[in-house]
Coordinates of C-alpha atoms in Angstrom, one line a residue:
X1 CA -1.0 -5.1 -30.9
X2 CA -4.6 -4.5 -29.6
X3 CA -6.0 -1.5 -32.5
X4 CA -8.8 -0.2 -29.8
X5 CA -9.8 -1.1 -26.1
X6 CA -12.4 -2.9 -25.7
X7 CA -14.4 0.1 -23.6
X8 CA -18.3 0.2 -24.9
X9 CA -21.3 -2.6 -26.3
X10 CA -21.6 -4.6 -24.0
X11 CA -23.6 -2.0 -21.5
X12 CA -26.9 -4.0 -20.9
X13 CA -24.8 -7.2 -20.1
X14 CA -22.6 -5.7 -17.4
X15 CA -25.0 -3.8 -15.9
X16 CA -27.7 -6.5 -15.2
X17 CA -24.4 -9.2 -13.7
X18 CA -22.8 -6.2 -11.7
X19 CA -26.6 -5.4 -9.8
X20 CA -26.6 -8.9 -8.8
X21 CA -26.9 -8.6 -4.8
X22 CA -26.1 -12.0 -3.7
X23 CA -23.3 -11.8 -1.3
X24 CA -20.2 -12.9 -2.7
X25 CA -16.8 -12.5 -0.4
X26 CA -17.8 -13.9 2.7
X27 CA -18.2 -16.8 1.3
X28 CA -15.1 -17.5 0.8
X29 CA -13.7 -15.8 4.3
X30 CA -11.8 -17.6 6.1
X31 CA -12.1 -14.8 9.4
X32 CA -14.5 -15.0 12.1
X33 CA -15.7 -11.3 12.9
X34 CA -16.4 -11.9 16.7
X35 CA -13.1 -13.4 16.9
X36 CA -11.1 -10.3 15.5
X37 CA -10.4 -6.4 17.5
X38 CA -9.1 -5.0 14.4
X39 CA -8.0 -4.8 11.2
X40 CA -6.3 -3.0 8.1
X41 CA -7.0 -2.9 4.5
X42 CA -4.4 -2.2 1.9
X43 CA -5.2 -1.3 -1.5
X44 CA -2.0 -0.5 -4.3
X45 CA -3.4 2.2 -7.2
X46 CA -1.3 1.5 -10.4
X47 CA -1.6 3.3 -13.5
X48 CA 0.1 4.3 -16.6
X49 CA -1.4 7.4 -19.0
X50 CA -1.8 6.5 -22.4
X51 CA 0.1 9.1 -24.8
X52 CA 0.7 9.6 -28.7
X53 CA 3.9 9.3 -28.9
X54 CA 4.7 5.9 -30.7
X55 CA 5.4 5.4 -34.2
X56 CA 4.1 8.1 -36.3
X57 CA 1.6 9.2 -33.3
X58 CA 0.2 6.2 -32.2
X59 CA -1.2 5.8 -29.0
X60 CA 1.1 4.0 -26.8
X61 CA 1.2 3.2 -23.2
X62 CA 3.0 5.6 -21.0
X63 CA 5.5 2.5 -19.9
X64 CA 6.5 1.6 -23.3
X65 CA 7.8 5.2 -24.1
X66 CA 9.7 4.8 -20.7
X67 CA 11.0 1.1 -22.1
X68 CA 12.1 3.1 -25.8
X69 CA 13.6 6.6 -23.9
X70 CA 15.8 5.1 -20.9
X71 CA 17.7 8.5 -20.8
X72 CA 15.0 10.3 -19.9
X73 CA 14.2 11.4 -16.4
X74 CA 13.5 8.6 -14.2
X75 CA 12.4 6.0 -17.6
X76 CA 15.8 3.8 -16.0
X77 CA 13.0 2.9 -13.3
X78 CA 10.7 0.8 -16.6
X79 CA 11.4 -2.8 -15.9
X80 CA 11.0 -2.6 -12.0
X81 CA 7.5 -0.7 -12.4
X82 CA 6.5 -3.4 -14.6
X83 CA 7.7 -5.8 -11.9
X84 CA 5.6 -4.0 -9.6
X85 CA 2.5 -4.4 -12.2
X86 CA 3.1 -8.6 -11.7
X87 CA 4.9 -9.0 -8.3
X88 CA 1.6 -9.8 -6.2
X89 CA 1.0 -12.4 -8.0
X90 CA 4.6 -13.8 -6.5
X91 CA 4.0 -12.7 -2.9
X92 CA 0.4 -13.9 -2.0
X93 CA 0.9 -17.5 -2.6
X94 CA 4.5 -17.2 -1.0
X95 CA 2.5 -15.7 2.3
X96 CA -0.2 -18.2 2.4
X97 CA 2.5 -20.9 1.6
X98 CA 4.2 -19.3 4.9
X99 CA 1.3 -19.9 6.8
X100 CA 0.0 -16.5 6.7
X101 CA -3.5 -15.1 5.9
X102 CA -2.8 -11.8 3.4
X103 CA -5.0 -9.2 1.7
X104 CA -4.6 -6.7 -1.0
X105 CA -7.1 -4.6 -3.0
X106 CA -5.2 -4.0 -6.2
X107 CA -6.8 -0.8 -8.2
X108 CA -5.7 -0.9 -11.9
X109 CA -6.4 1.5 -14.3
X110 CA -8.0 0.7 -18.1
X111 CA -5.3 2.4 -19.5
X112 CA -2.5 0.7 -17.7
X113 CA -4.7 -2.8 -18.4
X114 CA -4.8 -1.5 -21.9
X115 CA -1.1 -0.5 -22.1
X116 CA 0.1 -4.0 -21.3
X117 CA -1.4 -5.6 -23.5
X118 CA -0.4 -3.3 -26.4
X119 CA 3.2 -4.1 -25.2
X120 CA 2.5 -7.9 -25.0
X121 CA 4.1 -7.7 -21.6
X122 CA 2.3 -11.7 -21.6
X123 CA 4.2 -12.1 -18.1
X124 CA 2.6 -9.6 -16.6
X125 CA -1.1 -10.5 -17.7
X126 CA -0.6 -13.8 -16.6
X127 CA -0.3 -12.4 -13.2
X128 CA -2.6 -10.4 -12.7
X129 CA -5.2 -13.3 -14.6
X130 CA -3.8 -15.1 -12.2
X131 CA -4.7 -13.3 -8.9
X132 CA -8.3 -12.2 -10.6
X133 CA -9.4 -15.6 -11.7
X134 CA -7.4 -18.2 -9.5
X135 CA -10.0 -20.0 -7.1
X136 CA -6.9 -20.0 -4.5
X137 CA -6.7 -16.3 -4.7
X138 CA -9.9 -15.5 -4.3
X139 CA -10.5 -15.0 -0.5
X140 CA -6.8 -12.6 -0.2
X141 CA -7.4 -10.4 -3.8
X142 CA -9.6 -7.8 -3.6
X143 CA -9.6 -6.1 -7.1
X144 CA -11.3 -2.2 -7.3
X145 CA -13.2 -0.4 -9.9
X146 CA -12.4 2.6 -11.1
X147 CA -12.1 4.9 -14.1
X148 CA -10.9 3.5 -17.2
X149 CA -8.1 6.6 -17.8
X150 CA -7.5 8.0 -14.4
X151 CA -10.0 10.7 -14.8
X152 CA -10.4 13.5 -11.9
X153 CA -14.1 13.2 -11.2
X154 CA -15.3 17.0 -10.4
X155 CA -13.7 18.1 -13.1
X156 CA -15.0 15.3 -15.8
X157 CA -18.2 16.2 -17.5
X158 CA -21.1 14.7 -15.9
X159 CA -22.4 12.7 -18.2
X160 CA -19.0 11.0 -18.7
X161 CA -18.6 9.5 -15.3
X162 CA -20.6 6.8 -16.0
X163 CA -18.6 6.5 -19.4
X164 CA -15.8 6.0 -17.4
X165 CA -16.8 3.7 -15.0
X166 CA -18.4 1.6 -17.3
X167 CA -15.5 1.6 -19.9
X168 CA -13.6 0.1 -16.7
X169 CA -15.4 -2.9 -16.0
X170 CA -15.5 -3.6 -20.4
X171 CA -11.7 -3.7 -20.0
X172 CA -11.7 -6.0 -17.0
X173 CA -14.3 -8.4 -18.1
X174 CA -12.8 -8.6 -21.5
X175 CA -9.1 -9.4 -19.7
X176 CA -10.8 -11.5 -16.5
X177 CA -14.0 -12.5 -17.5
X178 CA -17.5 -11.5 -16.1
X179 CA -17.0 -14.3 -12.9
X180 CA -14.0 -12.1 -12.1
X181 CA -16.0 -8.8 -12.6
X182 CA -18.5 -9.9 -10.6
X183 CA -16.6 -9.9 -7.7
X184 CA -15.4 -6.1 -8.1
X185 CA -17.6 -4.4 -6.1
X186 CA -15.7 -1.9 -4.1
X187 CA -14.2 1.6 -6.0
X188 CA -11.4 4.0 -6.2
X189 CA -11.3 7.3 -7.9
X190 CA -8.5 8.6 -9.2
X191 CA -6.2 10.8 -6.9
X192 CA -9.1 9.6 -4.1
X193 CA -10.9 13.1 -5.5
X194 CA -14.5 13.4 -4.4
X195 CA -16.7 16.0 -6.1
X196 CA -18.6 18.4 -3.6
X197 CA -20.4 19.9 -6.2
X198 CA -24.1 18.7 -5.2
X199 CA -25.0 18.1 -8.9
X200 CA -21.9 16.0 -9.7
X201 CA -21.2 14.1 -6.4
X202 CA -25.0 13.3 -6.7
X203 CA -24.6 11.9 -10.5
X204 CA -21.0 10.2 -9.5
X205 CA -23.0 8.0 -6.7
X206 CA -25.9 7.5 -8.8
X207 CA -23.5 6.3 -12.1
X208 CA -21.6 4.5 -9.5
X209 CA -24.5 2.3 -8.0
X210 CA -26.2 1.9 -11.7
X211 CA -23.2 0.1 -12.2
X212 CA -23.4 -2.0 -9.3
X213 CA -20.8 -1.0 -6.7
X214 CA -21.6 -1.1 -3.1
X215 CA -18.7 1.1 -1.5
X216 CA -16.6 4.1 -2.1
X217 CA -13.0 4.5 -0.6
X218 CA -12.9 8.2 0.0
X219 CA -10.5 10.1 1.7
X220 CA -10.5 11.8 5.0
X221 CA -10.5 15.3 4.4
X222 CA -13.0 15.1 1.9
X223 CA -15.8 14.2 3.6
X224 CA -17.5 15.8 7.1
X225 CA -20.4 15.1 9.4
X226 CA -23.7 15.6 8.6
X227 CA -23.2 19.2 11.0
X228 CA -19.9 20.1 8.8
X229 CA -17.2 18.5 11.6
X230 CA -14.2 16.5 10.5
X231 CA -14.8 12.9 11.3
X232 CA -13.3 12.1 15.0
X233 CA -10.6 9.8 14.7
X234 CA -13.1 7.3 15.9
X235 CA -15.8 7.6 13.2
X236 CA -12.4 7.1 10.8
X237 CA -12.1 3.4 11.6
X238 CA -15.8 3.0 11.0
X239 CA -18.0 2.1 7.4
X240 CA -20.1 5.6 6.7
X241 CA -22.8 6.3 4.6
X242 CA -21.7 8.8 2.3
X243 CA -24.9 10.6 1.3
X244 CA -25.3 13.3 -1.7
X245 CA -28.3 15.8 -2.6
X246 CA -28.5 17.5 -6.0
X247 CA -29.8 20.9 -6.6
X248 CA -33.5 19.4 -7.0
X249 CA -33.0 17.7 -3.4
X250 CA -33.1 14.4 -4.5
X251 CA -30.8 12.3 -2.7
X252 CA -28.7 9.1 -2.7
X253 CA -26.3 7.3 -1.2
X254 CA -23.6 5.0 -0.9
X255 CA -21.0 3.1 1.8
X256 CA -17.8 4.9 2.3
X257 CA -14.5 3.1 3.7
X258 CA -12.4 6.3 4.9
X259 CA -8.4 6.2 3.9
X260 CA -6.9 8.3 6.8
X261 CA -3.8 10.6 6.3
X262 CA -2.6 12.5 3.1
X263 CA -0.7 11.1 -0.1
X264 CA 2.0 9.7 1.5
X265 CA 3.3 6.2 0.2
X266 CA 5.1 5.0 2.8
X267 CA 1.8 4.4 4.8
X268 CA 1.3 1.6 3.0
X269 CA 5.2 0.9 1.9
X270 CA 6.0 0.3 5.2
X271 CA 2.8 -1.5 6.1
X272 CA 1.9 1.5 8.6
X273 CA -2.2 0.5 8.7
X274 CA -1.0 -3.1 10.3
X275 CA 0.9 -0.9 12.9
X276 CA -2.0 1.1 13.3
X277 CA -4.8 -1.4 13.4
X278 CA -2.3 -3.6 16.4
X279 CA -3.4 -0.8 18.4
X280 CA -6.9 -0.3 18.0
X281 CA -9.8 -1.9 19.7
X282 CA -13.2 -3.0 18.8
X283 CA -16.1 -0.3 18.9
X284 CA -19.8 0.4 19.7
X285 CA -21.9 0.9 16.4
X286 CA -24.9 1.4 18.1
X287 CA -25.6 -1.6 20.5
X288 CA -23.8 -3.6 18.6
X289 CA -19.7 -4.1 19.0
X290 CA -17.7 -4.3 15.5
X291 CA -13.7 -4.6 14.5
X292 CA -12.1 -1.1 14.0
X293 CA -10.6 -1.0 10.3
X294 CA -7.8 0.7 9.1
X295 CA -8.2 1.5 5.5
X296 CA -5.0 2.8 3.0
X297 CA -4.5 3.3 -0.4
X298 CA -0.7 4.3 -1.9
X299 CA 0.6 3.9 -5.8
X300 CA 2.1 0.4 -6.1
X301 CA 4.7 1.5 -7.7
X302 CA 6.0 5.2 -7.6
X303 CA 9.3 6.0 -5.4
X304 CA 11.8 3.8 -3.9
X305 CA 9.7 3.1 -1.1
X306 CA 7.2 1.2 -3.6
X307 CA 9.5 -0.4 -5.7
X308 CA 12.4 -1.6 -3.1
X309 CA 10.9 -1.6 0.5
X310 CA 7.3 -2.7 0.1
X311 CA 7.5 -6.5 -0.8
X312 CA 9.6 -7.3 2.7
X313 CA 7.5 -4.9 4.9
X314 CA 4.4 -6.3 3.0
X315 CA 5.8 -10.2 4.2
X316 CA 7.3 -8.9 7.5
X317 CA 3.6 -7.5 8.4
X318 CA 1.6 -10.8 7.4
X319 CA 4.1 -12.8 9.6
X320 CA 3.7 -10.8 12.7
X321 CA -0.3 -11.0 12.3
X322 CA 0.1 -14.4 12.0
X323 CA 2.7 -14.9 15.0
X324 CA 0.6 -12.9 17.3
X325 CA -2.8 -14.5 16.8
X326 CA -5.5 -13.7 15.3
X327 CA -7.2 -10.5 17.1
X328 CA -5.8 -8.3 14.1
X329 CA -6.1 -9.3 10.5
X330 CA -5.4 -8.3 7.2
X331 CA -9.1 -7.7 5.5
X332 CA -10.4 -6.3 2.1
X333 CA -13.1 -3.9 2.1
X334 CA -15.8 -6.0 0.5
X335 CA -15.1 -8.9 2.9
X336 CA -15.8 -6.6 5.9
X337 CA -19.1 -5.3 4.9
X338 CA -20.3 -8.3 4.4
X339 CA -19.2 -10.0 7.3
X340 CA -20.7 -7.1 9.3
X341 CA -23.7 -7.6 7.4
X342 CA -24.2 -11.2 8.0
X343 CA -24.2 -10.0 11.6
X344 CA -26.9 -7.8 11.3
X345 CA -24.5 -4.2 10.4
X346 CA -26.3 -3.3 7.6
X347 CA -25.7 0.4 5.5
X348 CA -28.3 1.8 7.3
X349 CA -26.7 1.4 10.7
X350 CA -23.3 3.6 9.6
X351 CA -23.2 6.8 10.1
X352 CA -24.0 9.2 7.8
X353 CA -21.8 11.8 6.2
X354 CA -21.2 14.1 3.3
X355 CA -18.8 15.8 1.2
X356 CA -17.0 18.8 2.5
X357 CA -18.2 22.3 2.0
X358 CA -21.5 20.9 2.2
X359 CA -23.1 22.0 5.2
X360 CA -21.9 25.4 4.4
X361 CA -23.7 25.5 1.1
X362 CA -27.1 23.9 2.3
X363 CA -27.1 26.8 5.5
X364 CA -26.9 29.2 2.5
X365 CA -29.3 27.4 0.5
X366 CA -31.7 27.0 2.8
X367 CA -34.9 24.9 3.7
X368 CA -35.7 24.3 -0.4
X369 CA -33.5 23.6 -2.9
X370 CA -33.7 24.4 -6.7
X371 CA -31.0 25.0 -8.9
X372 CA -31.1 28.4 -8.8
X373 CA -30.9 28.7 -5.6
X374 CA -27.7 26.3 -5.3
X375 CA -26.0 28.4 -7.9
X376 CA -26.4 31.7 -6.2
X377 CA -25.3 30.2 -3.0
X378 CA -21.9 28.7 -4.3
X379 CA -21.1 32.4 -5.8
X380 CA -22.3 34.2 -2.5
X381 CA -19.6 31.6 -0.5
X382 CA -17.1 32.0 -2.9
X383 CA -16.9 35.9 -3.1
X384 CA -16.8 35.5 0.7
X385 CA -13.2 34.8 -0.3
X386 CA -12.5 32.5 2.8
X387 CA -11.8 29.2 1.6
X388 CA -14.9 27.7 0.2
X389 CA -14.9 25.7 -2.5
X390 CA -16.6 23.4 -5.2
X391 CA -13.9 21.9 -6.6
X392 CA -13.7 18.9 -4.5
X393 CA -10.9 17.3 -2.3
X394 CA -8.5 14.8 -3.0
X395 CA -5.8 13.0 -1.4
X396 CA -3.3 16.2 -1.8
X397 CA -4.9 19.5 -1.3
X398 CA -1.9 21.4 -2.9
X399 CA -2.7 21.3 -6.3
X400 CA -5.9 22.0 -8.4
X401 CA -7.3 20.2 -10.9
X402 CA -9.0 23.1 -12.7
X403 CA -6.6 26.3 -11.9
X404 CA -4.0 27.1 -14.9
X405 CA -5.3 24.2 -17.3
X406 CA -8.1 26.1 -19.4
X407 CA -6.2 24.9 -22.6
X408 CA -6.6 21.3 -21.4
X409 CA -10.5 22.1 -19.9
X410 CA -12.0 23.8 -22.3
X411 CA -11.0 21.0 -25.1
X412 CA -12.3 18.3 -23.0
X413 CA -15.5 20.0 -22.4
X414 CA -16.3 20.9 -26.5
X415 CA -15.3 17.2 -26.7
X416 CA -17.4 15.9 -24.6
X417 CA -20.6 17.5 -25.3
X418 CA -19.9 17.0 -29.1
X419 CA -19.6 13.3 -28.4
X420 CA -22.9 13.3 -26.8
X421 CA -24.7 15.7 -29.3
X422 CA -23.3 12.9 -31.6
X423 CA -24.1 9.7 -30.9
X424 CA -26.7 9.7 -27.8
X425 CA -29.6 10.2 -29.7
X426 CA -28.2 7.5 -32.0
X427 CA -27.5 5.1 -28.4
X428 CA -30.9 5.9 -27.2
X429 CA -32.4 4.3 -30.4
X430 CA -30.1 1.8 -31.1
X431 CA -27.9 0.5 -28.3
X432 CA -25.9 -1.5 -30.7
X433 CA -24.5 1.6 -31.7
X434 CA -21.9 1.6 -28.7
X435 CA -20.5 -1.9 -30.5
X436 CA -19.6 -0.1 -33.6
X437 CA -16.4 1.2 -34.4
X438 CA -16.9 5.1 -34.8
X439 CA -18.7 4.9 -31.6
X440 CA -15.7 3.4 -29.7
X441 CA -12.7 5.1 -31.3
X442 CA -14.6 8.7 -30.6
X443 CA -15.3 7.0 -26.9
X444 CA -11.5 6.3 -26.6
X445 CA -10.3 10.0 -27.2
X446 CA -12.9 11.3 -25.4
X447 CA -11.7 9.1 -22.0
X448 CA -7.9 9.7 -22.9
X449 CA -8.3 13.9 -23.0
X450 CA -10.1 13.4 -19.4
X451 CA -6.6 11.6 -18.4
X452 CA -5.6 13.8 -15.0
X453 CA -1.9 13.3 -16.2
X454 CA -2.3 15.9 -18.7
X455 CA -2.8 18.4 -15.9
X456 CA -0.8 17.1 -13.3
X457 CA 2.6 17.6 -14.9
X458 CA 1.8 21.4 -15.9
X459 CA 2.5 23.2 -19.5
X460 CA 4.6 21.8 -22.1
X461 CA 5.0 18.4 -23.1
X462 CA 1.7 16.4 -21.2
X463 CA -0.7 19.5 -22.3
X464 CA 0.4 19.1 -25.9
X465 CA -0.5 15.3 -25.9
X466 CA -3.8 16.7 -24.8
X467 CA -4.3 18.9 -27.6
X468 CA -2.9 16.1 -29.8
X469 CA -5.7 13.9 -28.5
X470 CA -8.6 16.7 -28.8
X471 CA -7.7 17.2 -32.8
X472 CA -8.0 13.8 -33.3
X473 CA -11.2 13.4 -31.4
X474 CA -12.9 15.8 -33.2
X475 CA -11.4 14.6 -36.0
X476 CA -13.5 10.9 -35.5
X477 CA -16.4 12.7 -34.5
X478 CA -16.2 14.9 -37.8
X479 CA -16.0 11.7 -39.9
X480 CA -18.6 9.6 -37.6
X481 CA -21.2 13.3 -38.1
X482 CA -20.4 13.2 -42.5
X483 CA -21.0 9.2 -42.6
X484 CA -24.3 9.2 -40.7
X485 CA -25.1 12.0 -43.0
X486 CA -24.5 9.9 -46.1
X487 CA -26.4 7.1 -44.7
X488 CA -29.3 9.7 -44.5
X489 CA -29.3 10.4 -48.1
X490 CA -29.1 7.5 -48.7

């Protein structure tokens, strides 16, 4: 059993291979952009919370407690998720043995990654190994960066989003290998939740692109024009440039692939973006003409749709792209961009956008931002009582985040800003310190209490892991505070 993630020390490393610019997926394309009208790209979100519920406590993957209680709920369903965990790794070469040309963008969390390895579920890592590292795999598996335990992003303390995102790419280097990592340079947040909080959208883009991703998958909803319009359906099929300002007015920015349409996971069970993208046609970005795209996200795994219908609709799509020609195709994010920027679409020709609520709050704002300023302005729009709001959008807009779950909230946010008052003096001097072990086992209760399961089920059992998790994290940070004390006297 692995005793502790591998999550931190390596920061410096990762950072300098994953700001490496070169292109890297068109190399090995096999598509011809002038040659296609349209396309679709799927992407499959898997993830499994990680819970103290083992023996005595221990921290244990979600899956395993659904192996050891079959009686409970729907923990009958264990053995086909984890078949869904492996089963690409089955269908790709069987599709390109067939003739066919498939793409998937797989999103995994840390914890799930984690989880399986603490189960020694070998056949599964093997798999997925396989369609990371596999030369043959390479051009049809898109793998997507995310946050290591399916954290909400407004609602995560700033200064853990970067936390998060790097813990990610530790855990998938340390399983793939830094070639493999490399090639991650698309990402998915959790629940496709966007802040619209200037502050924390404008730190989430900034940790994101210090970390070396070049696009965001975002959903529809959560983002508007640059005048506060929905995107026409148009603008949908397009790349954007998603752009944030803080309360300061400093800016940034990053590409955006929009997933059109709510939580819903027959889109993709049933291959609906194929559909979709057979009858779209090419469009004008400027004076130049580019391939609509049709990008999707669903769980890989929840619902019978996921589990029992996907594999045949996934092969029944990829033959009827390939019996019809070529004109539609199957296409991963990354491979897209930089197709279109080998032909001169570069970022700076998308068009621009933001997140939602924002052209309300910089109207109220007005001509110069300060913090101030951006603060009074959210309270004036809220007490307006009509809707506005700064807890971001996500992928279902019937269910907060931050409403009801002040016992889970609250934790987190002492935890987090003890964390920090800990060790990031001690980081800033020494960045060996994120090697050591109080470092990482304060680090790995600090990512689990940020776990959005823990809300998302309500009161009862999933808050009280949370709570479970928040003793023990100030527990490590107590012991971590009393050593570096000794070593003082010393």
């Amino acid at each position: 059993m692995t005793a502790r993630p591998p999550i931190a020390g390596r920061e410096a490393e990762l950072q300098t291979l994953m700001r490496q610019d070169a292109p890297i997926w068109r190399a090995n394309s096999n598509l011809a952009l002038d040659r296609i009208r349209s396309g679709f790209a799927c992407a499959l979100h898997m993830h499994q919370p990680t819970i103290p519920a083992g023996g005595n406590g221990a921290l244990i993957s979600h899956l395993q407690y659904m192996f050891e209680h079959q009686g409970e709920g729907d923990n009958h369903n264990a053995e086909p998720f984890a078949q869904c965990y492996r089963r690409l790794a089955d269908l790709i070469p069987q599709l390109i043995s067939d003739g066919c040309n498939p793409r998937i963008m797989l999103d995994y969390s840390g914890n799930l990654l984690w989880g399986v390895e603490q189960m020694g579920r070998d056949d599964i890592t093997a798999a997925l190994r396989h369609l990371a590292c596999d030369p043959g795999m390479q051009r049809h598996v898109e793998w997507l960066g995310t946050f290591w335990s399916h954290a909400v992003a407004p609602s995560t303390p700033i200064p853990d989003l970067k936390l998060q995102i790097s813990a990610w790419q530790h855990q998938f280097a340390a399983l793939f290998g830094t070639e493999a990592l490399q090639r991650v340079r698309g990402f998915s947040p959790p629940e496709m939740h966007l802040p619209n909080h200037p502050d924390t959208l404008y730190e989430f883009i900034s940790a994101l692109k210090d970390c070396g991703y070049r696009w965001l998958l975002v959903q529809e909803h959560s983002v508007e024009t640059l005048s506060g319009e929905p995107l026409s359906k148009s603008q949908k099929y397009l790349p954007n440039q998603l752009t944030a300002r803080n309360s300061s007015g400093d800016t940034v920015s990053i590409t955006a692939l929009i997933k059109t349409q709510g939580s819903d996971t027959k889109l993709v069970g049933q291959m609906q973006p194929c559909y979709e993208a057979l009858g779209l046609q090419r469009q004008q970005l400027g004076d130049i003409s580019i391939p609509s795209l049709v990008s999707q996200i669903a769980d890989g795994e929840n619902g019978g749709v996921m589990m029992n219908e996907f594999p045949s609709a996934f092969q029944q799509a990829n033959q009827r792209i390939r019996d019809d020609g070529n004109d539609c195709v199957a296409i991963n994010g990354s491979e897209y961009l930089e197709l279109l920027d080998a032909a001169g679409v570069g970022s700076d020709r998308f068009p621009m956008i933001q997140a939602v609520q924002q052209q309300r709050l910089w109207a109220a704002v007005g001509e110069t931002p300060t913090p101030e300023a951006v603060q009074t302005a959210i309270a004036s729009l809220q007490a307006a009582g009509d809707g506005f709001s700064m807890e971001g959008a996500s992928w279902t807009n019937n269910l907060s985040w931050v409403q009801g779950y002040d016992n889970v909230l609250e934790p987190m946010n002492q935890l987090s800003a003890r964390f920090h008052q800990t060790f990031d003096q001690q980081v800033s001097t020494d960045p060996a310190v994120t090697g050591t072990p109080a470092y990482q086992e304060a680090l790995l209760h600090l990512l689990l209490l940020e776990t959005s399961c823990f809300r998302y089920w309500g009161q009862g059992t999933w808050t009280d892991y949370a709570r479970t998790i928040h003793q023990r994290g100030e527990a490590q940070l107590t012991d971590s505070t009393h050593q570096a004390t000794r070593s003082m006297d010393r």
